[in-house]
Coordinates of C-alpha atoms in Angstrom, one line a residue:
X1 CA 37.5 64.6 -11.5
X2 CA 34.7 62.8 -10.7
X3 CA 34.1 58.8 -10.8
X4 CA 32.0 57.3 -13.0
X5 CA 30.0 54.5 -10.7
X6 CA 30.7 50.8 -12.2
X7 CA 27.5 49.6 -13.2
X8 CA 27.7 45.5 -12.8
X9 CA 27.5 43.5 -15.8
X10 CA 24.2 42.1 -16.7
X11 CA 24.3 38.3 -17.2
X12 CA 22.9 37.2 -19.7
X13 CA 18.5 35.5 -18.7
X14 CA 19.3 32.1 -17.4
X15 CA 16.7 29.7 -19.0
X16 CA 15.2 27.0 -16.8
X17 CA 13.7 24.4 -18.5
X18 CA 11.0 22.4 -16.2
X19 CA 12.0 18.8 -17.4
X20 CA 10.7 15.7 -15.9
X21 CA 13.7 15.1 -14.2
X22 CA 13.3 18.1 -12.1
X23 CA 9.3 17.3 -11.6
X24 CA 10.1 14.1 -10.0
X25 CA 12.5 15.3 -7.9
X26 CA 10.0 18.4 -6.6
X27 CA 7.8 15.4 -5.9
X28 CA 10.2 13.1 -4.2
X29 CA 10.9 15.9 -1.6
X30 CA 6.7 16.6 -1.3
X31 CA 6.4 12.9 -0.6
X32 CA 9.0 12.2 1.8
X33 CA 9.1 15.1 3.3
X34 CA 5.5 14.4 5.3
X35 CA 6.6 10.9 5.8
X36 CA 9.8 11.6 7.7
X37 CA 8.1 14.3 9.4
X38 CA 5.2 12.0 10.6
X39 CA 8.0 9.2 11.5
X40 CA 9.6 11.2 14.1
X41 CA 8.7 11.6 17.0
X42 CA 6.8 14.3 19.0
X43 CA 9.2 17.0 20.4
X44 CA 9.5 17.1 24.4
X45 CA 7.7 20.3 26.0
X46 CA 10.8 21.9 28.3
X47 CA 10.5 21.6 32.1
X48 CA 10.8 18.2 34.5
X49 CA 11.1 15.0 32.1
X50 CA 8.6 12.4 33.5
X51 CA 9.2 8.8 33.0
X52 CA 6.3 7.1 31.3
X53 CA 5.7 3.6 32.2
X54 CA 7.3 0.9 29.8
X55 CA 5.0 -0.4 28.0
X56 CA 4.4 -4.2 29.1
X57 CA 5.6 -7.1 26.3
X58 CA 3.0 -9.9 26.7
X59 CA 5.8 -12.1 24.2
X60 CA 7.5 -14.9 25.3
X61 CA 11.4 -14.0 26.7
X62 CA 13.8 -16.6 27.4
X63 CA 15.7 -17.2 31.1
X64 CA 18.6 -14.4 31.1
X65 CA 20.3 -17.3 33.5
X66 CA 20.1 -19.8 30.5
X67 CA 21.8 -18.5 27.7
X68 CA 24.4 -16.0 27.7
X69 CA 24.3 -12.3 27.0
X70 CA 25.3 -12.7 23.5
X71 CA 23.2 -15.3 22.2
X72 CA 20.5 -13.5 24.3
X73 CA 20.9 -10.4 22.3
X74 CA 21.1 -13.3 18.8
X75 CA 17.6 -14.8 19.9
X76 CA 16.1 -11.3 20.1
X77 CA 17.4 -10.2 17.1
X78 CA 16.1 -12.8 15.4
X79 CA 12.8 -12.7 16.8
X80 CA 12.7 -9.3 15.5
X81 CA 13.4 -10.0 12.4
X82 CA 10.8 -12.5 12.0
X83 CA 8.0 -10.0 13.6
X84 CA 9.4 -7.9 10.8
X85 CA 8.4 -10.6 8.2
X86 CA 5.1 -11.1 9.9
X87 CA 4.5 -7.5 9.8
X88 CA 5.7 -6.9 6.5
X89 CA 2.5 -9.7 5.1
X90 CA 4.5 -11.2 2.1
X91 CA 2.0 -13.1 0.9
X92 CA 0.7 -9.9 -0.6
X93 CA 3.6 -9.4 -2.7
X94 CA 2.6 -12.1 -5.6
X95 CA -0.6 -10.1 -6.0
X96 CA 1.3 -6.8 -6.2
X97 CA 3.9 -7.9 -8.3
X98 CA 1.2 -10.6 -10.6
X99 CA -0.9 -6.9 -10.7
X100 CA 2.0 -5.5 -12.8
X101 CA 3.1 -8.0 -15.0
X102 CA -1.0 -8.5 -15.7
X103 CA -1.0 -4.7 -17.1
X104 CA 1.9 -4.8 -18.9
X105 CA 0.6 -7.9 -20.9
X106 CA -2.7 -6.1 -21.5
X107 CA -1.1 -3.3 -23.1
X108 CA 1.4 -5.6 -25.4
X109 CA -0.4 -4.2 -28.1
X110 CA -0.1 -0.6 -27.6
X111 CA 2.9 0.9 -29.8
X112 CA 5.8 2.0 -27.5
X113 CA 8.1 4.8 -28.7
X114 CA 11.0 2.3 -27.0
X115 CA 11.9 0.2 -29.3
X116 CA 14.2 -1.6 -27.5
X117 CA 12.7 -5.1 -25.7
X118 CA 15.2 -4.8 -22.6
X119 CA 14.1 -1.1 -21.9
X120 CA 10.8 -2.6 -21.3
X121 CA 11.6 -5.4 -19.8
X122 CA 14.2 -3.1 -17.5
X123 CA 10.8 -0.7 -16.9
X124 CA 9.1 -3.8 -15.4
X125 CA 11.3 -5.2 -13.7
X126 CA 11.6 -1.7 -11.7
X127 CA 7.7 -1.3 -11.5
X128 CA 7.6 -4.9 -9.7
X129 CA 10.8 -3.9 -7.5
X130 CA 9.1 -0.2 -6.6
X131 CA 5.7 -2.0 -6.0
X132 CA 7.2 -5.0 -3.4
X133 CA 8.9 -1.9 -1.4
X134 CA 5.7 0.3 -1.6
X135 CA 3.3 -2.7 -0.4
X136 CA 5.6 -4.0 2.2
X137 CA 6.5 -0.5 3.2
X138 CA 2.8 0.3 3.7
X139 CA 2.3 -2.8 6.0
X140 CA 5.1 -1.4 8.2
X141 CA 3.6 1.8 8.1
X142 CA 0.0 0.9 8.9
X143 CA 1.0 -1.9 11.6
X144 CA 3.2 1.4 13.3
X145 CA 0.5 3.9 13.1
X146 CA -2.3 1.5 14.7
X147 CA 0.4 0.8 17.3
X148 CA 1.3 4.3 17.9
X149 CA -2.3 5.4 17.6
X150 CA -3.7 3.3 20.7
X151 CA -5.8 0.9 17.7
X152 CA -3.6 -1.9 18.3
X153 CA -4.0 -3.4 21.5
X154 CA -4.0 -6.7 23.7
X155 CA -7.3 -6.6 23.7
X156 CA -8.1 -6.3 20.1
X157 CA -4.7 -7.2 18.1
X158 CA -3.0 -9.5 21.0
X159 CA -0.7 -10.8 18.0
X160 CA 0.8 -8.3 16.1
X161 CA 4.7 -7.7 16.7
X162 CA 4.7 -4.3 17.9
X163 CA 1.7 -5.1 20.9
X164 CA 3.8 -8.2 22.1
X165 CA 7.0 -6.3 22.0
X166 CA 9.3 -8.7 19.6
X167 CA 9.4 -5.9 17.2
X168 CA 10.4 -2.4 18.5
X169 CA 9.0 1.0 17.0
X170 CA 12.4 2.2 16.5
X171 CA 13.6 -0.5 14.2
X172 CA 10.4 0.0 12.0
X173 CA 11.6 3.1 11.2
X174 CA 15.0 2.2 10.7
X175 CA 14.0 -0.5 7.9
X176 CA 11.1 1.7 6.7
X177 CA 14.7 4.9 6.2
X178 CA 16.4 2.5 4.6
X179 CA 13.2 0.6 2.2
X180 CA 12.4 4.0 0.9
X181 CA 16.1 5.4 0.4
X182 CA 16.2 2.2 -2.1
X183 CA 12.7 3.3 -3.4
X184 CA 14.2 6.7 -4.2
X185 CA 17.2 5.1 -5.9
X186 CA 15.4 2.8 -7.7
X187 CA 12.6 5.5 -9.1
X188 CA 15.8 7.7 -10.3
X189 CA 16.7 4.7 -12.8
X190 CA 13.1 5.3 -14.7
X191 CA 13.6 6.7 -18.3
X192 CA 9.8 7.1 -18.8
X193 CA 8.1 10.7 -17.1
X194 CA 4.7 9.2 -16.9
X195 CA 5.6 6.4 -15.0
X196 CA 7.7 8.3 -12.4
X197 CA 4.4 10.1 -12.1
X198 CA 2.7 7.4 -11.8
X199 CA 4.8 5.5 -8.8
X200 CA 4.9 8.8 -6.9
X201 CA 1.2 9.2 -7.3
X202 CA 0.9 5.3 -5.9
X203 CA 3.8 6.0 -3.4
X204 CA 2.0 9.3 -2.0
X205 CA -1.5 7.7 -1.9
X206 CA -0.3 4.9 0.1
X207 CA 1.3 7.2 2.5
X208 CA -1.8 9.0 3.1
X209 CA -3.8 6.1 3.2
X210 CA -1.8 4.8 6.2
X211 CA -1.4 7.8 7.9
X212 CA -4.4 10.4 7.4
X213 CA -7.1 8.5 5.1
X214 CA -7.9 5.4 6.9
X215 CA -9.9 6.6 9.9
X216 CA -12.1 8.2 7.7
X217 CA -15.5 6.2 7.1
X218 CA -15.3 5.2 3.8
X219 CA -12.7 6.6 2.6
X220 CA -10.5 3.9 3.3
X221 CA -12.0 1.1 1.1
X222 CA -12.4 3.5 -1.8
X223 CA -8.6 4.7 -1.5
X224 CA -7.1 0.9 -0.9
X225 CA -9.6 -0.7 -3.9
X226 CA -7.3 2.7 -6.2
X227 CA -3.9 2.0 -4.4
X228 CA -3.9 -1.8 -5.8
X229 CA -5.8 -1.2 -9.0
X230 CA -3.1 0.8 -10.0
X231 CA -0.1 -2.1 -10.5
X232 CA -1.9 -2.9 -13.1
X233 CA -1.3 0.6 -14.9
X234 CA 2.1 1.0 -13.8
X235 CA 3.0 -2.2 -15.9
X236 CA 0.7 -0.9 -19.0
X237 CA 2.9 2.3 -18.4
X238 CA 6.3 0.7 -18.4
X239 CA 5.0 -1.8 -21.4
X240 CA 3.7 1.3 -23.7
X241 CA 5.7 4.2 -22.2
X242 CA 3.9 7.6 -22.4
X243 CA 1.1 8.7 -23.1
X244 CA -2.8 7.4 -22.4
X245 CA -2.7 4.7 -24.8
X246 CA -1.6 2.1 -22.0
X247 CA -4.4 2.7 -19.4
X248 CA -6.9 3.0 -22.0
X249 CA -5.9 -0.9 -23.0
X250 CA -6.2 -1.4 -19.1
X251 CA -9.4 0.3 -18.0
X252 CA -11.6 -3.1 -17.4
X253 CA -9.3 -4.4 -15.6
X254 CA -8.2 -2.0 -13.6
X255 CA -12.5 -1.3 -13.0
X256 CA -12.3 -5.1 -12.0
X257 CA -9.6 -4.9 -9.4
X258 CA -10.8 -1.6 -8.1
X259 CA -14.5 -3.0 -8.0
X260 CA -13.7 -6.4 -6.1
X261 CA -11.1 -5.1 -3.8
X262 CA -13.3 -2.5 -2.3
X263 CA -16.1 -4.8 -2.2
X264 CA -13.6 -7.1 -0.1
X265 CA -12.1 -4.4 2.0
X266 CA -16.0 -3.6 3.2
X267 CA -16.0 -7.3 3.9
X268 CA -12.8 -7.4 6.2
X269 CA -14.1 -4.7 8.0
X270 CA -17.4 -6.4 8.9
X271 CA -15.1 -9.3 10.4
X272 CA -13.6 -6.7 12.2
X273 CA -16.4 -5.0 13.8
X274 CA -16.5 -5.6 17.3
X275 CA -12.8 -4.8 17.3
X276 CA -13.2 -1.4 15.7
X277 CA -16.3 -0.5 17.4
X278 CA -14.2 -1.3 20.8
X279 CA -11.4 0.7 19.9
X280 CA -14.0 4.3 18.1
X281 CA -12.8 3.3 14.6
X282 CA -15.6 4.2 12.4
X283 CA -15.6 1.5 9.8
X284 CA -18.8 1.8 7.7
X285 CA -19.8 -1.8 9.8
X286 CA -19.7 0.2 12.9
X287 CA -21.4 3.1 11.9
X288 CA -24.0 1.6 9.4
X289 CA -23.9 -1.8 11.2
X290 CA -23.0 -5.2 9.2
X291 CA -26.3 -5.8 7.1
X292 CA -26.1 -2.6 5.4
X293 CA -22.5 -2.6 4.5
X294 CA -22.8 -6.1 3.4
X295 CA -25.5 -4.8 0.9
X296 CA -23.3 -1.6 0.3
X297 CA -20.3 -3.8 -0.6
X298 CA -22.0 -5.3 -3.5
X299 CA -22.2 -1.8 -5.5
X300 CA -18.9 -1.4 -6.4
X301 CA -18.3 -5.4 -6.7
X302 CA -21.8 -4.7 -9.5
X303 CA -19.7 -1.8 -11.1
X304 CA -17.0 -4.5 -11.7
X305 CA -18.9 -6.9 -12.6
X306 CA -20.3 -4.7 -15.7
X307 CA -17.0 -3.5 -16.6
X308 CA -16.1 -7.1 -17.2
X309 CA -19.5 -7.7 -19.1
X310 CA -18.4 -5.1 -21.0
X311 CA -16.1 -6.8 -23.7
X312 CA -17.5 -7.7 -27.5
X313 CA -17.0 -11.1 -27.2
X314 CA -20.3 -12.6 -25.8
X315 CA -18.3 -16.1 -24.6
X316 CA -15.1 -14.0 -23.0
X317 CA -17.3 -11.7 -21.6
X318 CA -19.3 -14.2 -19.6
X319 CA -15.8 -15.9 -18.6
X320 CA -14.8 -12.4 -17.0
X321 CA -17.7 -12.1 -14.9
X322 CA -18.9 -15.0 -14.1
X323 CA -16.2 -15.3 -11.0
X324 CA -17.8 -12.0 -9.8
X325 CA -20.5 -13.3 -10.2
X326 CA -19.9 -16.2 -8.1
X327 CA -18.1 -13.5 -5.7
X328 CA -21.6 -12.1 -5.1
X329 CA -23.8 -15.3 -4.6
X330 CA -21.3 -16.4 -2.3
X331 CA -21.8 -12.7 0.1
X332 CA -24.9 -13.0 -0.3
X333 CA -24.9 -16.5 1.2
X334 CA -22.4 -15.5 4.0
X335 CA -24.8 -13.1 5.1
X336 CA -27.5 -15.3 5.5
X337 CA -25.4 -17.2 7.5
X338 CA -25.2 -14.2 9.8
X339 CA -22.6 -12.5 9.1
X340 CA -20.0 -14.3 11.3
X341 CA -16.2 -14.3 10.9
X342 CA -16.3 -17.8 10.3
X343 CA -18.8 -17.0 7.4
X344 CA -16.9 -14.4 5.8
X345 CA -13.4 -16.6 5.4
X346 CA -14.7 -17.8 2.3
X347 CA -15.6 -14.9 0.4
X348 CA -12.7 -13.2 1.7
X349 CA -9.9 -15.5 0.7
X350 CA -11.3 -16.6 -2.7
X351 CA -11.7 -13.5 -3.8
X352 CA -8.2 -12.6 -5.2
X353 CA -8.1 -16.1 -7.3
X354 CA -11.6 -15.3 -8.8
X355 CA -10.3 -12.1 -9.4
X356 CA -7.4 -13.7 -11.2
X357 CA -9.6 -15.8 -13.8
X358 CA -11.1 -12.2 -14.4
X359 CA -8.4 -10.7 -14.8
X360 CA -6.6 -13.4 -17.3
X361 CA -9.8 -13.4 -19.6
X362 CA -9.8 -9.7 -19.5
X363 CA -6.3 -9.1 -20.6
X364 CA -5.9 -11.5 -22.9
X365 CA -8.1 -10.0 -25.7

């Protein structure tokens, strides 16, 4: 007789369900992906391997003769460590971290669908913890990509770590593995989607920022002013949980941050402009030259300036803008001066406490 053929069994539709779970994980391997890419370095073409001349340490290195090996190798190690400190700029992490805990107090009022006070207070605790690794993280980055991109030299950053040689690429990306492993850990610990979202949004931006965005005229200021403006809706997020109740409660401030930081980033670039011209970097001083960027600098610091104005209160509204206000008269006065680095230390290191007084009368309506 003949055999029948054995059909196999059909099993029964599998059903995937898309949660967020599996969205933040698609967009944890689209974000580091690119960034462990762009951390390693170039393949070596095949044929004769060419020595390429060390490049030359300008830092201060003790006597070998004078200290022993092993204490040699402790003093280097050390010094290391501290040009990792140095490059890592911790006195940006209050900001970042005083950002977060701003937003979430903003957006007190907004009903949360946790109602459970340690889940929030859990929630903020991780969006300050993911936001000290993400700003720190994108010093090192930056600091490595100017070094490895020919930016940062003698000549124009004799100072930094990685020109003098007490830091060593290699061991930036060694902390910068291990910083964003913990990021990764930390970001699986969120119970909310949005804000998952939300820190891989910030996490992505500030890669790109560091890597692709920043030679681009323009660009850059618009990009940083967004990167730091959003703290302060990542702690409205983790205060109200989902949904677009929490950034709506947030808006003016976030205008006000966005506004005054990329008012200040124009203004560190016109301190920097015989640097960046000296090195091709097309800051909008260099292309537009310092008058005009100084006067373009004062749109979006205007553009904060009515967002704050914007409140009902007559009296709380003129407390909210009159330090951007004050911001402005005292560009404005800098540039009269002549647009010196000397002249623009003032406006440039007051701005984040004026910003602060905005900020306080902003959020606590």
């Amino acid at each position: 007789g003949c055999r029948r053929a054995v059909r196999p069994a059909r099993l029964p539709p599998h059903r995937c369900g898309v949660g967020p779970m599996k969205v933040g994980a698609l967009a944890i391997v689209v974000v580091l992906l690119p960034a462990a890419a762009a951390l390693m370095p170039a393949p070596q073409p095949l044929g004769p391997r060419v020595r390429r001349p060390a490049r030359k340490s300008t830092a201060p290195r003790a006597c070998a003769a004078a200290w022993p090996d092993g204490q040699l190798r402790e003093e280097a190690r050390r010094a290391e460590m501290l040009g990792l400190v140095q490059m890592a700029r911790l006195k940006t992490v209050p900001m970042g971290s005083g950002l977060v805990a701003l937003g979430a107090y903003g957006a007190r009022h907004v009903p949360s669908a946790t109602a459970s006070g340690s889940a929030k207070v859990a929630r903020l605790l991780l969006g300050v913890a993911l936001t000290v690794i993400v700003t720190t993280g994108s010093m090192l980055i930056n600091d490595y990509h100017d070094f490895r991109e020919g930016v940062d030299t003698p000549e124009t950053k004799p100072g930094r770590p990685l020109v003098t040689g007490q830091v060593r690429p290699a061991t930036v990306k060694l902390v910068l593995k291990w910083a964003y492993a913990l990021h990764l850990i930390l970001l699986c610990l969120i119970d909310s989607a949005l804000m998952r979202l939300w820190v891989l949004a910030n996490t992505l931006l500030t890669y790109l920022y560091s890597v692709h965005l920043k030679p681009i005229t323009g660009i850059k200021n618009l990009v940083c002013a967004a990167i730091v403006s959003m703290g302060l809706g990542l702690g409205a997020v983790a205060q109200g949980g989902g949904g677009a109740a929490p950034l709506l409660a947030v808006w003016r401030p976030m205008a006000a941050v966005a506004g005054l930081i990329w008012h200040r980033e124009i203004l560190m670039d016109i301190s920097d402009v015989e640097g960046d011209a000296l090195v091709g970097v097309g800051t909008l001083p260099v292309v537009l030259g310092p008058a005009a960027a100084l006067r373009l600098s004062l749109l979006p610091l205007a553009a904060a300036i009515a967002a704050a104005g914007s409140i009902s209160s007559p009296a709380r509204a003129a407390v909210a803008a009159a330090p951007l206000l004050a911001q402005a008269a005292s560009t404005v006065a800098a540039g009269r001066r002549g647009l010196d680095p000397p002249s623009l230390v003032g406006p440039i290191e007051w701005a984040p406490y004026l910003l602060l007084v905005t900020l306080l009368a902003l959020t606590s309506v």
